[in-house]
Short mmCIF file of C-alpha atoms and ligand atoms in Angstrom, two decimals:
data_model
loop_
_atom_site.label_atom_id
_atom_site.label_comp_id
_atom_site.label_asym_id
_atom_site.label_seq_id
_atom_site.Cartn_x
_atom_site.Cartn_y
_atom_site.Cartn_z
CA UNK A 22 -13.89 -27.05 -68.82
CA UNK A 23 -11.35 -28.82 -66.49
CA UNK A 24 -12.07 -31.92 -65.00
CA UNK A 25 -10.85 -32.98 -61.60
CA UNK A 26 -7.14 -35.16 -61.68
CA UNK A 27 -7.59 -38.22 -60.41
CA UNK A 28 -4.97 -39.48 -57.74
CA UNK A 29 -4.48 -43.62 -56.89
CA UNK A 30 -6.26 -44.38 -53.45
CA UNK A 31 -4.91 -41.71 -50.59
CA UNK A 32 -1.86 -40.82 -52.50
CA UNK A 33 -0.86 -37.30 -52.35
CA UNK A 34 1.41 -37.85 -55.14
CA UNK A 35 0.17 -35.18 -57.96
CA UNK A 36 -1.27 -36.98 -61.01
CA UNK A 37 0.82 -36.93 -64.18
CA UNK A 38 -1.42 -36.13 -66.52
CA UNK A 39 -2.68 -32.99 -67.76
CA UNK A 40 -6.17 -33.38 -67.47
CA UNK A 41 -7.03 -29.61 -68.71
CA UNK A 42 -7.23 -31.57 -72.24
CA UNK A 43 -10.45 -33.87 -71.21
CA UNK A 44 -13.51 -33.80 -72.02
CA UNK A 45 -16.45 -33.80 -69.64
CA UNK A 46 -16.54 -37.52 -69.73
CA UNK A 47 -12.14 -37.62 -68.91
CA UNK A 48 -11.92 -39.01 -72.33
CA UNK A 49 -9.25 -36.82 -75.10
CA UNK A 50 -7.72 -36.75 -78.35
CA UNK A 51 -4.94 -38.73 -78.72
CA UNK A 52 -1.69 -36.41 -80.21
CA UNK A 53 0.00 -38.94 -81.84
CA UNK A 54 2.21 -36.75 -83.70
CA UNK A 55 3.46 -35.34 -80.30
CA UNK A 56 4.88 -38.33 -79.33
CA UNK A 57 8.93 -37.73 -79.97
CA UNK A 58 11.46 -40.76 -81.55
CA UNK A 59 11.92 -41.38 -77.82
CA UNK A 60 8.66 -42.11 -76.57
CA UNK A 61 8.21 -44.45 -79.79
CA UNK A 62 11.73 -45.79 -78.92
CA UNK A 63 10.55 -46.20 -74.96
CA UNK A 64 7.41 -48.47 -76.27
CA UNK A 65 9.17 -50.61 -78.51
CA UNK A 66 11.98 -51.64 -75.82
CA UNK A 67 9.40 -52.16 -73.53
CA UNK A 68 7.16 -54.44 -76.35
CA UNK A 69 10.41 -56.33 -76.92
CA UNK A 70 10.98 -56.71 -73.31
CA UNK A 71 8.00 -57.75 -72.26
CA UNK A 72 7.49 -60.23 -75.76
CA UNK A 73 10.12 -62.11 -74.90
CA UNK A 74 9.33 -63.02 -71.25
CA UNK A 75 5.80 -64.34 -72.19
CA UNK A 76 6.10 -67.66 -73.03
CA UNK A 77 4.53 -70.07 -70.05
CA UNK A 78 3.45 -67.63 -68.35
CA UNK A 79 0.95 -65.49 -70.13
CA UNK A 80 -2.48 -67.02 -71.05
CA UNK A 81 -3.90 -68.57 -74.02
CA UNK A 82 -6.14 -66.01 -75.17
CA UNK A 83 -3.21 -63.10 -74.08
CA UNK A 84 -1.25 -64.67 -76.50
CA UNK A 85 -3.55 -65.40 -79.62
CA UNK A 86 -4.41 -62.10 -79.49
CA UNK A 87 -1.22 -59.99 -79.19
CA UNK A 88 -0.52 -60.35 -82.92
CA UNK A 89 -3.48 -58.46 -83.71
CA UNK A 90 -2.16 -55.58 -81.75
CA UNK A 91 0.73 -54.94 -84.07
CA UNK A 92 2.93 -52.71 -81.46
CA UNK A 93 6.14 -53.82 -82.60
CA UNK A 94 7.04 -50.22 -84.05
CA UNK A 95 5.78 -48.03 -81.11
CA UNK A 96 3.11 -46.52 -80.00
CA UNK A 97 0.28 -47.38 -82.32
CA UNK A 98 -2.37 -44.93 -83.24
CA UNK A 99 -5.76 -45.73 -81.04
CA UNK A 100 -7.47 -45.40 -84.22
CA UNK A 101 -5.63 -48.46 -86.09
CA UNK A 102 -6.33 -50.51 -83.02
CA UNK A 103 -10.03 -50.15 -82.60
CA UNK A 104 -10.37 -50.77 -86.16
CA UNK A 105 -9.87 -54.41 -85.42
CA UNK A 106 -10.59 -54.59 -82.11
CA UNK A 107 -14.44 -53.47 -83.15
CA UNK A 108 -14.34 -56.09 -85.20
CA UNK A 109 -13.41 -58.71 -83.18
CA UNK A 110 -15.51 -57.61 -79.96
CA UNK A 111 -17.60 -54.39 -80.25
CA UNK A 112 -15.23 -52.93 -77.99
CA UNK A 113 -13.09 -49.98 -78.43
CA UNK A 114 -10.13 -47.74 -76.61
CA UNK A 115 -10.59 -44.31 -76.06
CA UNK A 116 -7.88 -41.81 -74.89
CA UNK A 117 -7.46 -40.28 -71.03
CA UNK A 118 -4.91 -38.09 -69.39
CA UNK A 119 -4.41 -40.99 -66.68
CA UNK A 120 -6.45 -42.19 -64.04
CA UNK A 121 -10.23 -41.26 -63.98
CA UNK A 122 -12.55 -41.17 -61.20
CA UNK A 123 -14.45 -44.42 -60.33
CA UNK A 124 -17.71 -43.42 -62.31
CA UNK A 125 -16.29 -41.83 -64.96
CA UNK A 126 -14.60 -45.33 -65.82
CA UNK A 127 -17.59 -47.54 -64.81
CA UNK A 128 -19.50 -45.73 -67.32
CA UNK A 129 -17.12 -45.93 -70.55
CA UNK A 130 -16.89 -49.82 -69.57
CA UNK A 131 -20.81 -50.24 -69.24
CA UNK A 132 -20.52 -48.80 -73.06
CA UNK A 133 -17.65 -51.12 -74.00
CA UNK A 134 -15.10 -48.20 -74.31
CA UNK A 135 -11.54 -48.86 -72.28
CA UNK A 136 -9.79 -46.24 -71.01
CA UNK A 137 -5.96 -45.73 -72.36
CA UNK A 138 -3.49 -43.46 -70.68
CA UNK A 139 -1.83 -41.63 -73.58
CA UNK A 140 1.30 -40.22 -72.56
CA UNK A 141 4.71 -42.91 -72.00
CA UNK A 142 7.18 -43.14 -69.17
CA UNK A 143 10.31 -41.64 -69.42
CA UNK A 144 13.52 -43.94 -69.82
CA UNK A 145 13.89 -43.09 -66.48
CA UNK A 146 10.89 -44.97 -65.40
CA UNK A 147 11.37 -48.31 -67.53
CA UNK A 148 11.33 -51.06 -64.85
CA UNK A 149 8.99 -49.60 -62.79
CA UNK A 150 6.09 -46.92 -62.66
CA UNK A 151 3.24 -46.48 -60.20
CA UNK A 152 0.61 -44.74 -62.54
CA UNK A 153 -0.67 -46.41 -65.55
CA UNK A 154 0.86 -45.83 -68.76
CA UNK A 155 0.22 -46.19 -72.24
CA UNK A 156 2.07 -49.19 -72.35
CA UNK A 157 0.81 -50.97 -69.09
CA UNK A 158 -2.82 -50.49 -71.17
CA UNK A 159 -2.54 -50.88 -74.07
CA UNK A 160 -0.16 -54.31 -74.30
CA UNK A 161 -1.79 -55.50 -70.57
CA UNK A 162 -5.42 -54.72 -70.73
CA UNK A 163 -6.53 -54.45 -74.71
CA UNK A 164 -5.15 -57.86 -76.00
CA UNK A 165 -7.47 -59.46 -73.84
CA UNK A 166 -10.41 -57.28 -75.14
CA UNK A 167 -9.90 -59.08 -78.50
CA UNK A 168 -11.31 -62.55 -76.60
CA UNK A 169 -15.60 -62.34 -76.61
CA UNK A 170 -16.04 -63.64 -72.79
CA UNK A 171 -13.26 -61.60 -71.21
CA UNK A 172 -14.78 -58.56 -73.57
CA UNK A 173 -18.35 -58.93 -71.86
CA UNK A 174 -16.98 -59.53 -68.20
CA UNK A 175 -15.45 -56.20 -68.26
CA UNK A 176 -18.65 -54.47 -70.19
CA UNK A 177 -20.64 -55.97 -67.34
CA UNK A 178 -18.58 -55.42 -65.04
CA UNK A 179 -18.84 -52.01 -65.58
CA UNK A 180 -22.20 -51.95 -65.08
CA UNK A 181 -21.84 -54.07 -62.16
CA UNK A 182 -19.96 -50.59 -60.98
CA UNK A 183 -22.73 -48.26 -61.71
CA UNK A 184 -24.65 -50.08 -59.11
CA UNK A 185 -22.32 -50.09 -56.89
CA UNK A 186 -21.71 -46.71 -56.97
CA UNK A 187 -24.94 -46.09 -56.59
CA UNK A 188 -25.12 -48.44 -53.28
CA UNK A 189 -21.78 -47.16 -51.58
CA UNK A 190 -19.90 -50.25 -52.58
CA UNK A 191 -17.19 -49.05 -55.86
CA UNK A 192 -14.22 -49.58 -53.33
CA UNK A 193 -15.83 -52.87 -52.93
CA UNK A 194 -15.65 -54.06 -56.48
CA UNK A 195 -12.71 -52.34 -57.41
CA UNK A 196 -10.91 -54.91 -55.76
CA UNK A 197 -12.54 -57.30 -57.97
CA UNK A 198 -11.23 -55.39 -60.79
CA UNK A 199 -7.90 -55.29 -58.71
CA UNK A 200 -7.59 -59.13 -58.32
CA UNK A 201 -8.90 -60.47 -61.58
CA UNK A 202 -8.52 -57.92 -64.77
CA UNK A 203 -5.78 -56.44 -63.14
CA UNK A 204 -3.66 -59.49 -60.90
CA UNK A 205 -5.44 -62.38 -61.67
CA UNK A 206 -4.35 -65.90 -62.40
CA UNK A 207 -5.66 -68.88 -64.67
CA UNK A 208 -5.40 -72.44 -64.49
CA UNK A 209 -4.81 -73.99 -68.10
CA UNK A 210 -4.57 -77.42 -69.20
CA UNK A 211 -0.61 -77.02 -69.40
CA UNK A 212 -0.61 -74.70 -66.30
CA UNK A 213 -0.88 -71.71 -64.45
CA UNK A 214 -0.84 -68.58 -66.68
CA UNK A 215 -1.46 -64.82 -66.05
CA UNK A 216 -4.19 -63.33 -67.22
CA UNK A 217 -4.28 -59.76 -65.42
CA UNK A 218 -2.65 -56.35 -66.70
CA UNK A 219 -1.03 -55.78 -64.04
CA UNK A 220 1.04 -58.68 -64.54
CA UNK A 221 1.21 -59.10 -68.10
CA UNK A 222 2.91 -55.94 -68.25
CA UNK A 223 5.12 -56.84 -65.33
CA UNK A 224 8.48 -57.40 -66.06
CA UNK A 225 9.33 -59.22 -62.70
CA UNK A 226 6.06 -59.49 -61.14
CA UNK A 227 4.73 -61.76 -63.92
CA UNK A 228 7.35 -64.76 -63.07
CA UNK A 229 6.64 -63.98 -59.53
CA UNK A 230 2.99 -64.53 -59.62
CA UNK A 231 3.35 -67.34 -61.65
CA UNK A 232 6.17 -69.52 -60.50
CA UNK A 233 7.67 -68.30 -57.31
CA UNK A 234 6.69 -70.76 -54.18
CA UNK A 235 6.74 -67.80 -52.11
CA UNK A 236 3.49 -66.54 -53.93
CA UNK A 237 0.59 -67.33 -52.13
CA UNK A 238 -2.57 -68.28 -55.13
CA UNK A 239 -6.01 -69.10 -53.70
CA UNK A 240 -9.37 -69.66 -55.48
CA UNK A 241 -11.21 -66.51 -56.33
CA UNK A 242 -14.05 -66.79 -54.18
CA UNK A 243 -16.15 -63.47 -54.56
CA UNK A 244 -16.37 -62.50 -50.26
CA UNK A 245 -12.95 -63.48 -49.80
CA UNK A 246 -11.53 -61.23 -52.60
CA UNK A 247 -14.01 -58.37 -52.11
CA UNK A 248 -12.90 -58.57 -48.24
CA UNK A 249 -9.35 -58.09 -49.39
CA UNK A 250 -7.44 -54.80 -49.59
CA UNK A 251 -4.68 -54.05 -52.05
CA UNK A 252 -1.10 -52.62 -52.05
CA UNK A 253 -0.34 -50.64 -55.56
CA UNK A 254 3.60 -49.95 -54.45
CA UNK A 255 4.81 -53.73 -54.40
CA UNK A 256 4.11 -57.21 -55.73
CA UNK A 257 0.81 -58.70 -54.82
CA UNK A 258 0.30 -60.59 -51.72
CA UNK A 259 -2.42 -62.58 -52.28
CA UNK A 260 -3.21 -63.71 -56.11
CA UNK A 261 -6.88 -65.29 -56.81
CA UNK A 262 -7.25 -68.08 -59.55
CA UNK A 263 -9.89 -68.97 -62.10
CA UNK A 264 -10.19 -72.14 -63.94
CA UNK A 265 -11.32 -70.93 -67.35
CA UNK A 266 -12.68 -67.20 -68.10
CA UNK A 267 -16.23 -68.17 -68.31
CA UNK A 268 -16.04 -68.41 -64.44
CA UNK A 269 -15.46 -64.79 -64.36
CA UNK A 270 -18.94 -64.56 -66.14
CA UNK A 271 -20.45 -67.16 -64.12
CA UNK A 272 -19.79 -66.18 -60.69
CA UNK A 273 -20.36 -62.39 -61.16
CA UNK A 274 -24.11 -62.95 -62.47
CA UNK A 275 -25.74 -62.61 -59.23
CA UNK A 276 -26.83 -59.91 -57.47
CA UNK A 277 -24.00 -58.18 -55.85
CA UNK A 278 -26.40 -56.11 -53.25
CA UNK A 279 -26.47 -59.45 -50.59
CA UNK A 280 -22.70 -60.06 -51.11
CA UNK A 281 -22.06 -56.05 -50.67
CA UNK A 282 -23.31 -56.78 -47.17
CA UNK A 283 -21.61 -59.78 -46.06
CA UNK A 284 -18.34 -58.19 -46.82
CA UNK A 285 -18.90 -55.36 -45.05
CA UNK A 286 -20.02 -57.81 -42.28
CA UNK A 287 -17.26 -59.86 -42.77
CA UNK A 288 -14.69 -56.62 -42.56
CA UNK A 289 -11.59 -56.25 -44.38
CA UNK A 290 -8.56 -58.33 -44.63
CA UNK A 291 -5.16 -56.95 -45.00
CA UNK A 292 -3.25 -58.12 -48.45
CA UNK A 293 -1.58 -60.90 -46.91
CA UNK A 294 -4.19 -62.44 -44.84
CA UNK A 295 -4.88 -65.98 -44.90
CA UNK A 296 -8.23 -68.15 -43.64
CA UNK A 297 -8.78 -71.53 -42.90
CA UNK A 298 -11.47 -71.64 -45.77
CA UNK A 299 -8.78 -70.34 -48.52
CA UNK A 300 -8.32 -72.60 -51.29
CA UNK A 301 -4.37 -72.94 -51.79
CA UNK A 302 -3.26 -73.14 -55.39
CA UNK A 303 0.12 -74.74 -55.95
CA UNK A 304 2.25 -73.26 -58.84
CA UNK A 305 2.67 -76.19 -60.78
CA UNK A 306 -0.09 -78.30 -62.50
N1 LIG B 412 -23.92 -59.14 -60.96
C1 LIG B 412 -23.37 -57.99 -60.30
C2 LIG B 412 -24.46 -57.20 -59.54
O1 LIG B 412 -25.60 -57.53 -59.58
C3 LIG B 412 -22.70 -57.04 -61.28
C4 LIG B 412 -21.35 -57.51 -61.74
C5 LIG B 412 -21.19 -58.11 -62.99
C6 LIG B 412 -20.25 -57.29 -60.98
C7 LIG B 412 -19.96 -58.50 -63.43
C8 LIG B 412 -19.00 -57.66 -61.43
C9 LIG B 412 -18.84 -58.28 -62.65
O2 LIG B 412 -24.14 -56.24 -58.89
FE1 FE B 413 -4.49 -51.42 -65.42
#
């Protein structure tokens, strides 16, 4: 049975992926022995790439857990992964043809199973692609999986989406998951660091959000972030900061339903917005 693709916001770019091959739940098998030299070649570039512009700039537990990952000779097999990624947090990855609709992927988070696109970019494509790939997942979102309190924001999180859904408010919260698990900044003892996909597997955005004076960083504060829309074609305007990652925990614990309706209240706020109550975040210490 086919599922429905799944296109990025209002895009009417067609989907990538061939979604004939999911199951009723979006998740499929991954082929590894389909992948060609190339494709291997593709992920290992981009691994080396990527490896090598780390240093200050991705977090603590990014980086602690990366070795466990062992993608240094391309595109690992899900399988090898989970393996020690069970181990480490009950989590696992499961394999999609791309993008999958908002309840479909609250649900497989609620059950501590991450998503991962399975096909690569084409050569083509190496400095910059809009959908996800297998190597914007796998090397942005699954090392931090390996770290326990990261691991149970995004379970919870996920269930924190079922209600949504349920109350109207997914586009809400996805731009929770948009400005933390996917952009989102940390302040360390030695700094600010990157702890979001998105940037992690950024070549130039990670820098960017990190060190460039023209970035504007405020505190994540739950309203202000939920108010805020997104752009998925260019570097972040806005970038929201946490102090450690059991914030993350902390602050999403209460009922969302209230909040829900002060944003909605409140209205939306275009990406580069600012307010007198924003909490400014300078880029060094
Ligand atoms: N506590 C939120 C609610 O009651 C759910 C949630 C948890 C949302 C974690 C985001 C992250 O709706
Ligand atoms: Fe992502």
């Amino acid at each position: 049975m086919a599922v429905q693709p799944v296109v990025y916001g209002n895009s009417h770019r067609p989907p990538r992926g061939d979604y004939e091959r999911a199951n009723a739940d979006y998740t499929c098998t991954q082929d590894w022995a389909q992948y060609t030299e190339q494709d291997h070649d593709t992920f290992r570039r981009l691994y080396q790439q990527q490896l090598s512009r780390l240093p200050g700039l991705a977090c603590d537990a990014f980086l602690s857990a990366l070795p466990s990952m062992e993608l240094g000779r391309g595109i690992p097999r899900f399988g090898d992964i989970n393996q020690r990624l069970r181990q480490a947090t009950g989590w696992e990855i499961v394999a999609v043809p791309g993008l999958i609709p908002e309840l479909a992927f609250f649900e497989l988070l609620a059950r501590r199973r991450f998503p991962v696109t399975d096909w690569i970019r084409t050569p083509a494509e190496f400095d910059y692609i809009v959908e996800p790939d297998v190597f914007h997942d796998l090397f942005g979102h699954v090392p931090m999986l390996f770290n326990p309190v990261f691991a149970d924001y995004v379970q919870r999180y996920g269930e924190g989406g079922l209600k949504a859904h349920a109350l109207g408010a997914g586009e809400l919260l996805a731009r929770l998951y948009w400005y933390t698990i996917e952009f989102g900044l940390i302040r360390q003892a030695d700094g600010l660091r990157a702890y979001g996909a998105g940037l992690l597997s950024s070549p130039a955005e990670l820098a960017h959000s990190v060190q460039s004076p023209s970035a504007r960083r405020i505190g994540l504060d739950l309203v202000r972030c939920m108010r805020t829309r997104y752009t998925i074609d260019s570097f972040q305007a806005t970038y929201f900061v946490i102090d450690s990652l059991d914030q993350l925990i902390d602050m999403t614990a209460p009922d969302f339903a209230p909040l829900y309706e002060l944003v909605r209240a409140a209205g939306d706020l275009s990406a580069a917005a600012i307010q007198a109550s924003d909490v400014e975040i300078t880029s060094g210490k």
